[in-house]
């Protein structure tokens, strides 16, 4: 399945003002970028636009902006500095609290072909997340062409990815997707719509409620669905097991039963943990030293809390991955922020690193875990978007993608 949207390869940007929406929503600590994967992932599109002689105007959001104080700490200025180094070319920062105010307009006016500037955090404008007309029009007024390369926000309809595209299209100007967006959708789309079988999907994370539609949709596409993390205990309880003090959503027990029945009807396998790493309570702080026990799932004491998959489950899940040809993984197997409770997540990451199957990491915590553990280069694709990749796995159309011109 290819993406049926126009891309940067389908347009001529020479001498044109190109507004390129990137996902520069990187973690910052004391003004320093602590993970630059998203910047590196944006480079191919930016380089292409420079090489083709566009005037490249980059924009992105950074974190949540709720107070005036946030406007001091959530400036994109450090991103412009690091991007300049990565590109080997100046990325001029258009400091402007209005994002598209007098300063930004003057900076755009002064651009030559092949120049790059970065606008201020789009969320400095409160209308951004409401897809408001005024800010969409402001952004559109800077551009002859719009490129959306921000997969991480593609599941949201905001001014800087949807509103601006609609404005420009209404003026007969092109709105296309960039290489990163194309790659994300090609990998995730192929895995879900056209997988090489056996296709094993692995889901983890805290709550079942966050993954209801993902489980439902993936069951139809995959051969085996592995469920770990906090959400596995609601399934275990639905199966009749004692789960002690583990995280359980009692309102979702029927849903879990329904999914088990659906799997059986479709001839699909759902693999749940057969044992659990437990402790007397949730670690506080989360990385506190903690004494961990291992119990088979049918022997869990009422006063213990399941905080990671157990050693037998890790082996069971790793074995299932060995025979897979396609693996999609989203969500940690346990409270991986605690070194003693990271073993299950580590075992799954290692199993994916060791297989020749196409391996796709669905962003968020699992992407962070894989990168932290040094397995990044061994994966076929690590998505830059957690929420966006989940909504994609739900089978939903992403508004940020839908807004681009069709081929
Ligand atoms: P999510 O945001 O849904 O991907 O969930 C990630 C979070 O789930 C991480 O912060 C983990 O610490 C947490 N988590 C994983 N397993 C468990 C568990 N067994 N009990 C409670 N929280 C868990």
Coordinates of N, CA and C and ligand atoms in Angstrom, one line a residue, residues 205-207 210-211 229-230 233 247 282 286 306-308 331-337 365, ligand 1:
X205 N 1.7 -1.1 28.0 CA 1.3 0.2 28.5 C 0.4 0.1 29.7
X206 N -0.1 1.2 30.2 CA -0.8 1.2 31.5 C -2.2 0.7 31.3
X207 N -3.0 1.4 30.5 CA -4.5 1.1 30.6 C -5.1 0.5 29.3
X210 N -7.1 2.9 26.9 CA -6.4 3.7 25.9 C -6.2 2.9 24.6
X211 N -6.4 1.6 24.6 CA -6.0 0.8 23.5 C -7.2 0.0 22.9
X229 N 2.2 -5.4 30.0 CA 2.0 -4.2 30.7 C 0.8 -4.2 31.7
X230 N 0.5 -3.0 32.2 CA -0.6 -2.9 33.1 C -1.9 -3.5 32.6
X233 N -3.5 -7.1 33.1 CA -4.2 -7.6 34.3 C -5.7 -7.5 34.2
X247 N -3.1 -3.1 38.5 CA -3.9 -2.1 37.8 C -5.0 -2.9 37.1
X282 N 3.3 0.1 44.3 CA 3.9 0.7 43.2 C 5.2 1.5 43.7
X286 N 9.3 6.5 41.2 CA 9.1 5.4 40.3 C 10.4 4.6 40.1
X306 N 1.1 -6.6 40.2 CA 1.9 -7.0 39.0 C 2.5 -5.8 38.4
X307 N 3.8 -5.7 38.2 CA 4.5 -4.5 37.7 C 5.3 -4.8 36.5
X308 N 5.4 -6.0 36.1 CA 6.2 -6.4 34.8 C 5.7 -7.8 34.5
X331 N 4.0 0.1 23.5 CA 3.7 0.1 24.9 C 4.6 -0.9 25.7
X332 N 5.2 -0.4 26.8 CA 6.1 -1.2 27.6 C 5.4 -2.4 28.3
X333 N 6.2 -3.4 28.6 CA 5.7 -4.6 29.2 C 5.5 -4.5 30.7
X334 N 6.1 -3.4 31.3 CA 6.1 -3.2 32.7 C 6.4 -1.8 33.0
X335 N 6.7 -1.5 34.3 CA 7.0 -0.2 34.8 C 8.5 0.0 34.5
X336 N 8.9 0.2 33.2 CA 10.2 0.1 32.7 C 11.1 1.3 33.2
X337 N 10.4 2.3 33.8 CA 11.2 3.5 34.3 C 12.0 3.0 35.5
X365 N 6.7 5.5 24.6 CA 7.5 4.9 25.5 C 8.3 3.7 25.0
Ligands
LIG1 P1 1.2 4.1 28.1 O1 1.3 5.5 28.3 O2 -0.2 3.6 28.0 O3 2.1 3.6 26.9 O4 1.8 3.4 29.4 C1 3.1 3.6 29.7 C2 3.2 3.5 31.2 O5 2.6 2.3 31.7 C3 4.6 3.5 31.7 O6 4.8 4.7 32.4 C4 4.7 2.3 32.6 O7 5.3 2.5 33.9 C5 3.2 1.9 32.9 N1 3.0 0.5 33.2 C6 3.5 -0.6 32.5 N2 3.2 -1.7 33.1 C7 2.5 -1.4 34.2 C8 1.9 -2.1 35.3 N3 2.0 -3.5 35.3 N4 1.3 -1.4 36.3 C9 1.2 -0.1 36.3 N5 1.7 0.7 35.3 C10 2.4 0.0 34.3

